[in-house]
């Protein structure tokens, strides 16, 4: 059996200017080089758009991959303020976060728009990190699985390319300091695994399913030890190099 492969991704959200990002990455790189990481662990960071260029340059010879936090659902044209998949590829971006709960709620992104973004990302060689997750109200109403199933089914409708990462991020756990219990997280990850194998067959069992929502150094090890949790999408804790590395070191 192949050893478990992990992916740990930092989502910086709207934090760090280009100069702050460069300084941060310059501290992160040597820590990663000497960080005593296991085989099969991949790391990625998702800075704001304005820092992608300078961070891409710094990451050129490192093992850390670069991700973006969003992209436009259109190829190019009159979309003032938007960033296209081709623009991201040109900056050596590999991953793109799509459908983060902050985009779904604050910017009213629909399942249909998220589906378009997944398609355009894959068509340009970017790996989507598709975020799904229920609100507290939906969980308390017993609808958590139904919500996650709807988000995944609509976002991945007619998608056949398994190069896609899913991040299960219960909305009530994001930035709140409230982490899902390992049982809640593992149960939802197993449910998602079932949906992926239904759609992608054997490839579905190798797709990454990350947990996101107040993952920290003190809870990462037990979450990452769960059979269907293959990594983490880290918000707050990814802004501190020591914490981000500490979480990554829990992946073994
Ligand atoms: C996120 O926004 O993707 C996230 C998981 O944030 P935090 O780790 O801060 O809860």
mmCIF file of C-alpha atoms and ligand atoms in Angstrom:
data_model
loop_
_atom_site.group_PDB
_atom_site.id
_atom_site.type_symbol
_atom_site.label_atom_id
_atom_site.label_comp_id
_atom_site.label_asym_id
_atom_site.label_seq_id
_atom_site.Cartn_x
_atom_site.Cartn_y
_atom_site.Cartn_z
ATOM 1 C CA UNK A 1 0.000 0.000 0.000
ATOM 2 C CA UNK A 2 1.236 3.488 -0.864
ATOM 3 C CA UNK A 3 2.168 5.641 2.149
ATOM 4 C CA UNK A 4 -0.312 8.387 2.933
ATOM 5 C CA UNK A 5 0.420 11.569 0.953
ATOM 6 C CA UNK A 6 -0.207 14.905 2.666
ATOM 7 C CA UNK A 7 -0.795 18.434 1.426
ATOM 8 C CA UNK A 8 -0.604 21.409 3.794
ATOM 9 C CA UNK A 9 -1.758 24.736 2.346
ATOM 10 C CA UNK A 10 -1.521 28.209 3.889
ATOM 11 C CA UNK A 11 -4.286 30.676 3.037
ATOM 12 C CA UNK A 12 -3.037 34.141 3.940
ATOM 13 C CA UNK A 13 -6.327 35.825 3.006
ATOM 14 C CA UNK A 14 -5.967 39.648 2.797
ATOM 15 C CA UNK A 15 -2.804 39.769 4.886
ATOM 16 C CA UNK A 16 0.777 40.771 4.093
ATOM 17 C CA UNK A 17 1.952 43.367 1.592
ATOM 18 C CA UNK A 18 4.436 42.265 -1.100
ATOM 19 C CA UNK A 19 7.368 43.323 1.115
ATOM 20 C CA UNK A 20 5.954 41.548 4.166
ATOM 21 C CA UNK A 21 5.308 38.468 2.020
ATOM 22 C CA UNK A 22 8.900 38.418 0.728
ATOM 23 C CA UNK A 23 10.306 38.775 4.228
ATOM 24 C CA UNK A 24 8.039 35.973 5.476
ATOM 25 C CA UNK A 25 8.968 33.593 2.649
ATOM 26 C CA UNK A 26 12.654 34.280 3.241
ATOM 27 C CA UNK A 27 12.212 33.005 6.796
ATOM 28 C CA UNK A 28 9.982 30.119 5.749
ATOM 29 C CA UNK A 29 12.274 28.629 3.083
ATOM 30 C CA UNK A 30 15.241 27.781 5.365
ATOM 31 C CA UNK A 31 12.854 26.367 7.978
ATOM 32 C CA UNK A 32 11.334 24.102 5.343
ATOM 33 C CA UNK A 33 14.768 22.994 4.098
ATOM 34 C CA UNK A 34 15.801 21.993 7.603
ATOM 35 C CA UNK A 35 12.334 21.066 8.822
ATOM 36 C CA UNK A 36 12.736 17.298 9.014
ATOM 37 C CA UNK A 37 9.733 16.564 6.793
ATOM 38 C CA UNK A 38 8.416 13.179 5.905
ATOM 39 C CA UNK A 39 8.387 11.836 2.350
ATOM 40 C CA UNK A 40 5.096 12.496 0.657
ATOM 41 C CA UNK A 41 4.382 15.856 2.298
ATOM 42 C CA UNK A 42 3.680 18.760 -0.057
ATOM 43 C CA UNK A 43 3.435 22.369 1.068
ATOM 44 C CA UNK A 44 1.788 25.312 -0.652
ATOM 45 C CA UNK A 45 1.181 28.935 0.268
ATOM 46 C CA UNK A 46 -1.515 31.213 -1.104
ATOM 47 C CA UNK A 47 -0.512 34.877 -0.732
ATOM 48 C CA UNK A 48 -2.693 37.758 -1.967
ATOM 49 C CA UNK A 49 -2.554 38.451 -5.748
ATOM 50 C CA UNK A 50 -0.255 41.443 -5.289
ATOM 51 C CA UNK A 51 2.452 39.295 -3.699
ATOM 52 C CA UNK A 52 2.306 36.349 -6.131
ATOM 53 C CA UNK A 53 5.007 37.691 -8.407
ATOM 54 C CA UNK A 54 7.652 38.310 -5.738
ATOM 55 C CA UNK A 55 6.795 35.110 -3.865
ATOM 56 C CA UNK A 56 6.962 33.081 -7.116
ATOM 57 C CA UNK A 57 10.469 34.388 -7.670
ATOM 58 C CA UNK A 58 11.550 33.437 -4.128
ATOM 59 C CA UNK A 59 9.979 29.971 -4.364
ATOM 60 C CA UNK A 60 11.622 29.185 -7.726
ATOM 61 C CA UNK A 61 14.083 26.644 -6.330
ATOM 62 C CA UNK A 62 12.145 25.603 -3.243
ATOM 63 C CA UNK A 63 9.829 22.675 -2.586
ATOM 64 C CA UNK A 64 6.958 24.974 -1.614
ATOM 65 C CA UNK A 65 4.241 25.347 -4.256
ATOM 66 C CA UNK A 66 2.397 28.584 -4.964
ATOM 67 C CA UNK A 67 -1.370 29.009 -4.864
ATOM 68 C CA UNK A 68 -3.797 31.880 -5.442
ATOM 69 C CA UNK A 69 -6.905 32.612 -3.392
ATOM 70 C CA UNK A 70 -9.360 33.168 -6.234
ATOM 71 C CA UNK A 71 -9.667 33.609 -9.999
ATOM 72 C CA UNK A 72 -12.140 34.959 -12.536
ATOM 73 C CA UNK A 73 -14.572 32.527 -14.160
ATOM 74 C CA UNK A 74 -14.013 34.162 -17.579
ATOM 75 C CA UNK A 75 -11.004 33.681 -19.858
ATOM 76 C CA UNK A 76 -10.211 37.373 -20.501
ATOM 77 C CA UNK A 77 -11.810 40.676 -21.429
ATOM 78 C CA UNK A 78 -13.830 43.445 -19.852
ATOM 79 C CA UNK A 79 -13.876 42.295 -16.224
ATOM 80 C CA UNK A 80 -12.404 45.238 -14.327
ATOM 81 C CA UNK A 81 -10.523 44.193 -11.237
ATOM 82 C CA UNK A 82 -10.491 40.476 -12.016
ATOM 83 C CA UNK A 83 -7.546 38.074 -12.425
ATOM 84 C CA UNK A 84 -7.571 35.287 -15.016
ATOM 85 C CA UNK A 85 -6.332 31.703 -14.897
ATOM 86 C CA UNK A 86 -3.770 32.476 -17.624
ATOM 87 C CA UNK A 87 -2.377 35.379 -15.562
ATOM 88 C CA UNK A 88 -1.921 33.023 -12.609
ATOM 89 C CA UNK A 89 -0.271 30.307 -14.713
ATOM 90 C CA UNK A 90 2.141 32.877 -16.091
ATOM 91 C CA UNK A 91 3.268 33.560 -12.498
ATOM 92 C CA UNK A 92 3.914 29.820 -11.943
ATOM 93 C CA UNK A 93 0.884 29.423 -9.729
ATOM 94 C CA UNK A 94 -0.104 25.741 -9.295
ATOM 95 C CA UNK A 95 -3.137 25.817 -7.004
ATOM 96 C CA UNK A 96 -6.141 28.086 -6.710
ATOM 97 C CA UNK A 97 -8.598 28.228 -3.814
ATOM 98 C CA UNK A 98 -12.174 28.220 -5.127
ATOM 99 C CA UNK A 99 -15.427 28.624 -3.232
ATOM 100 C CA UNK A 100 -13.950 29.621 0.132
ATOM 101 C CA UNK A 101 -16.804 30.317 2.555
ATOM 102 C CA UNK A 102 -15.751 33.983 2.733
ATOM 103 C CA UNK A 103 -16.245 34.212 -1.052
ATOM 104 C CA UNK A 104 -19.554 32.339 -0.858
ATOM 105 C CA UNK A 105 -20.952 34.560 1.886
ATOM 106 C CA UNK A 106 -19.291 37.996 1.630
ATOM 107 C CA UNK A 107 -19.093 38.038 -2.186
ATOM 108 C CA UNK A 108 -22.220 35.939 -2.824
ATOM 109 C CA UNK A 109 -20.478 33.382 -5.027
ATOM 110 C CA UNK A 110 -22.991 30.771 -6.211
ATOM 111 C CA UNK A 111 -22.472 27.057 -6.800
ATOM 112 C CA UNK A 112 -22.835 27.772 -10.544
ATOM 113 C CA UNK A 113 -20.061 30.392 -10.509
ATOM 114 C CA UNK A 114 -17.833 28.102 -8.458
ATOM 115 C CA UNK A 115 -18.392 25.352 -11.038
ATOM 116 C CA UNK A 116 -17.267 27.719 -13.829
ATOM 117 C CA UNK A 117 -14.165 28.591 -11.821
ATOM 118 C CA UNK A 118 -13.269 24.932 -11.309
ATOM 119 C CA UNK A 119 -13.599 24.321 -15.050
ATOM 120 C CA UNK A 120 -11.525 27.315 -16.076
ATOM 121 C CA UNK A 121 -8.823 26.535 -13.517
ATOM 122 C CA UNK A 122 -8.417 22.957 -14.724
ATOM 123 C CA UNK A 123 -8.492 24.038 -18.368
ATOM 124 C CA UNK A 124 -5.453 26.229 -17.628
ATOM 125 C CA UNK A 125 -3.511 23.603 -15.694
ATOM 126 C CA UNK A 126 -4.291 25.000 -12.234
ATOM 127 C CA UNK A 127 -5.346 22.581 -9.488
ATOM 128 C CA UNK A 128 -8.497 23.856 -7.773
ATOM 129 C CA UNK A 129 -8.726 23.658 -3.993
ATOM 130 C CA UNK A 130 -12.504 23.486 -3.765
ATOM 131 C CA UNK A 131 -13.782 24.581 -0.347
ATOM 132 C CA UNK A 132 -17.016 23.173 1.011
ATOM 133 C CA UNK A 133 -18.629 23.207 4.431
ATOM 134 C CA UNK A 134 -21.827 23.805 6.326
ATOM 135 C CA UNK A 135 -22.820 26.634 8.655
ATOM 136 C CA UNK A 136 -23.632 25.995 12.323
ATOM 137 C CA UNK A 137 -27.328 26.433 11.584
ATOM 138 C CA UNK A 138 -27.157 23.811 8.821
ATOM 139 C CA UNK A 139 -25.297 21.363 11.087
ATOM 140 C CA UNK A 140 -27.771 21.867 13.917
ATOM 141 C CA UNK A 141 -30.616 21.227 11.491
ATOM 142 C CA UNK A 142 -29.010 17.885 10.539
ATOM 143 C CA UNK A 143 -28.232 19.114 7.015
ATOM 144 C CA UNK A 144 -24.413 19.120 7.070
ATOM 145 C CA UNK A 145 -23.943 16.176 4.690
ATOM 146 C CA UNK A 146 -26.687 17.337 2.341
ATOM 147 C CA UNK A 147 -25.087 20.806 2.088
ATOM 148 C CA UNK A 148 -21.613 19.425 1.427
ATOM 149 C CA UNK A 149 -23.004 16.942 -1.105
ATOM 150 C CA UNK A 150 -24.801 19.757 -2.943
ATOM 151 C CA UNK A 151 -21.678 21.960 -2.986
ATOM 152 C CA UNK A 152 -19.479 19.142 -4.322
ATOM 153 C CA UNK A 153 -21.966 17.766 -6.827
ATOM 154 C CA UNK A 154 -22.691 21.175 -8.354
ATOM 155 C CA UNK A 155 -19.070 22.355 -8.369
ATOM 156 C CA UNK A 156 -17.794 19.144 -9.954
ATOM 157 C CA UNK A 157 -20.717 18.448 -12.278
ATOM 158 C CA UNK A 158 -19.415 16.766 -15.467
ATOM 159 C CA UNK A 159 -15.785 17.190 -14.303
ATOM 160 C CA UNK A 160 -13.742 14.113 -15.187
ATOM 161 C CA UNK A 161 -10.228 15.363 -14.357
ATOM 162 C CA UNK A 162 -9.333 14.173 -10.828
ATOM 163 C CA UNK A 163 -6.683 16.895 -10.436
ATOM 164 C CA UNK A 164 -8.699 18.716 -7.810
ATOM 165 C CA UNK A 165 -8.302 19.090 -4.042
ATOM 166 C CA UNK A 166 -11.298 19.303 -1.710
ATOM 167 C CA UNK A 167 -11.088 21.293 1.521
ATOM 168 C CA UNK A 168 -13.772 20.536 4.094
ATOM 169 C CA UNK A 169 -14.097 23.693 6.135
ATOM 170 C CA UNK A 170 -17.070 23.820 8.496
ATOM 171 C CA UNK A 171 -17.977 27.518 8.435
ATOM 172 C CA UNK A 172 -18.433 27.560 12.230
ATOM 173 C CA UNK A 173 -14.778 26.535 12.652
ATOM 174 C CA UNK A 174 -13.133 29.107 10.355
ATOM 175 C CA UNK A 175 -11.266 31.779 12.263
ATOM 176 C CA UNK A 176 -13.327 31.084 15.382
ATOM 177 C CA UNK A 177 -10.845 28.993 17.354
ATOM 178 C CA UNK A 178 -13.503 26.220 17.370
ATOM 179 C CA UNK A 179 -12.110 23.139 15.640
ATOM 180 C CA UNK A 180 -14.355 20.291 14.515
ATOM 181 C CA UNK A 181 -13.866 17.204 16.691
ATOM 182 C CA UNK A 182 -11.864 14.478 14.976
ATOM 183 C CA UNK A 183 -15.016 12.382 14.785
ATOM 184 C CA UNK A 184 -17.015 15.102 13.055
ATOM 185 C CA UNK A 185 -14.161 15.848 10.671
ATOM 186 C CA UNK A 186 -13.364 12.207 9.837
ATOM 187 C CA UNK A 187 -17.051 11.372 9.297
ATOM 188 C CA UNK A 188 -17.457 14.194 6.793
ATOM 189 C CA UNK A 189 -14.163 13.363 5.081
ATOM 190 C CA UNK A 190 -15.260 9.724 4.695
ATOM 191 C CA UNK A 191 -18.554 10.937 3.237
ATOM 192 C CA UNK A 192 -16.677 13.177 0.779
ATOM 193 C CA UNK A 193 -14.344 10.284 -0.118
ATOM 194 C CA UNK A 194 -17.426 8.266 -1.035
ATOM 195 C CA UNK A 195 -18.677 11.057 -3.332
ATOM 196 C CA UNK A 196 -15.274 11.323 -5.011
ATOM 197 C CA UNK A 197 -14.908 7.598 -5.654
ATOM 198 C CA UNK A 198 -18.439 7.516 -7.035
ATOM 199 C CA UNK A 199 -17.516 10.239 -9.509
ATOM 200 C CA UNK A 200 -13.851 9.529 -10.271
ATOM 201 C CA UNK A 201 -13.573 5.795 -9.578
ATOM 202 C CA UNK A 202 -10.155 4.633 -8.383
ATOM 203 C CA UNK A 203 -8.683 8.164 -8.823
ATOM 204 C CA UNK A 204 -11.173 9.413 -6.244
ATOM 205 C CA UNK A 205 -9.395 7.463 -3.532
ATOM 206 C CA UNK A 206 -6.135 9.346 -4.196
ATOM 207 C CA UNK A 207 -7.604 12.858 -4.245
ATOM 208 C CA UNK A 208 -6.631 15.108 -1.359
ATOM 209 C CA UNK A 209 -9.328 16.020 1.151
ATOM 210 C CA UNK A 210 -7.990 18.744 3.442
ATOM 211 C CA UNK A 211 -9.497 19.803 6.752
ATOM 212 C CA UNK A 212 -9.748 23.544 7.388
ATOM 213 C CA UNK A 213 -11.036 25.483 10.383
ATOM 214 C CA UNK A 214 -8.838 26.639 13.255
ATOM 215 C CA UNK A 215 -6.216 23.952 12.620
ATOM 216 C CA UNK A 216 -3.320 24.711 14.966
ATOM 217 C CA UNK A 217 -0.145 23.036 16.192
ATOM 218 C CA UNK A 218 -2.024 21.596 19.181
ATOM 219 C CA UNK A 219 -4.807 19.876 17.229
ATOM 220 C CA UNK A 220 -3.207 19.117 13.847
ATOM 221 C CA UNK A 221 -1.672 15.743 14.727
ATOM 222 C CA UNK A 222 -4.912 14.036 15.672
ATOM 223 C CA UNK A 223 -6.815 15.507 12.738
ATOM 224 C CA UNK A 224 -4.100 14.527 10.256
ATOM 225 C CA UNK A 225 -3.985 10.995 11.674
ATOM 226 C CA UNK A 226 -7.565 10.339 10.540
ATOM 227 C CA UNK A 227 -7.723 7.975 7.556
ATOM 228 C CA UNK A 228 -9.575 10.339 5.201
ATOM 229 C CA UNK A 229 -7.896 13.613 6.217
ATOM 230 C CA UNK A 230 -4.894 14.065 3.936
ATOM 231 C CA UNK A 231 -3.878 17.582 4.845
ATOM 232 C CA UNK A 232 -4.957 20.977 6.020
ATOM 233 C CA UNK A 233 -5.996 24.362 4.699
ATOM 234 C CA UNK A 234 -4.623 26.727 7.294
ATOM 235 C CA UNK A 235 -5.748 30.337 7.696
ATOM 236 C CA UNK A 236 -4.620 32.213 10.806
ATOM 237 C CA UNK A 237 -1.829 29.830 11.781
ATOM 238 C CA UNK A 238 -0.218 30.043 8.322
ATOM 239 C CA UNK A 239 0.699 33.680 8.961
ATOM 240 C CA UNK A 240 3.325 32.646 11.505
ATOM 241 C CA UNK A 241 6.162 30.615 9.993
ATOM 242 C CA UNK A 242 6.779 28.624 13.154
ATOM 243 C CA UNK A 243 3.108 27.605 13.456
ATOM 244 C CA UNK A 244 2.761 26.704 9.784
ATOM 245 C CA UNK A 245 5.894 24.521 9.949
ATOM 246 C CA UNK A 246 4.720 23.056 13.264
ATOM 247 C CA UNK A 247 1.432 21.966 11.698
ATOM 248 C CA UNK A 248 3.215 20.509 8.665
ATOM 249 C CA UNK A 249 5.457 18.514 10.996
ATOM 250 C CA UNK A 250 2.337 16.831 12.412
ATOM 251 C CA UNK A 251 1.777 15.144 9.035
ATOM 252 C CA UNK A 252 3.400 11.783 9.493
HETATM 253 C C1 LIG B 1 -9.490 29.274 6.152
HETATM 254 O O1 LIG B 1 -9.877 30.425 6.050
HETATM 255 O O2 LIG B 1 -9.385 28.557 5.136
HETATM 256 C C2 LIG B 1 -9.181 28.768 7.485
HETATM 257 C C3 LIG B 1 -9.123 27.476 7.677
HETATM 258 O O3 LIG B 1 -8.959 29.708 8.469
HETATM 259 P P1 LIG B 1 -8.521 29.444 9.998
HETATM 260 O O4 LIG B 1 -7.434 28.400 9.971
HETATM 261 O O5 LIG B 1 -8.036 30.764 10.475
HETATM 262 O O6 LIG B 1 -9.730 28.957 10.701
#
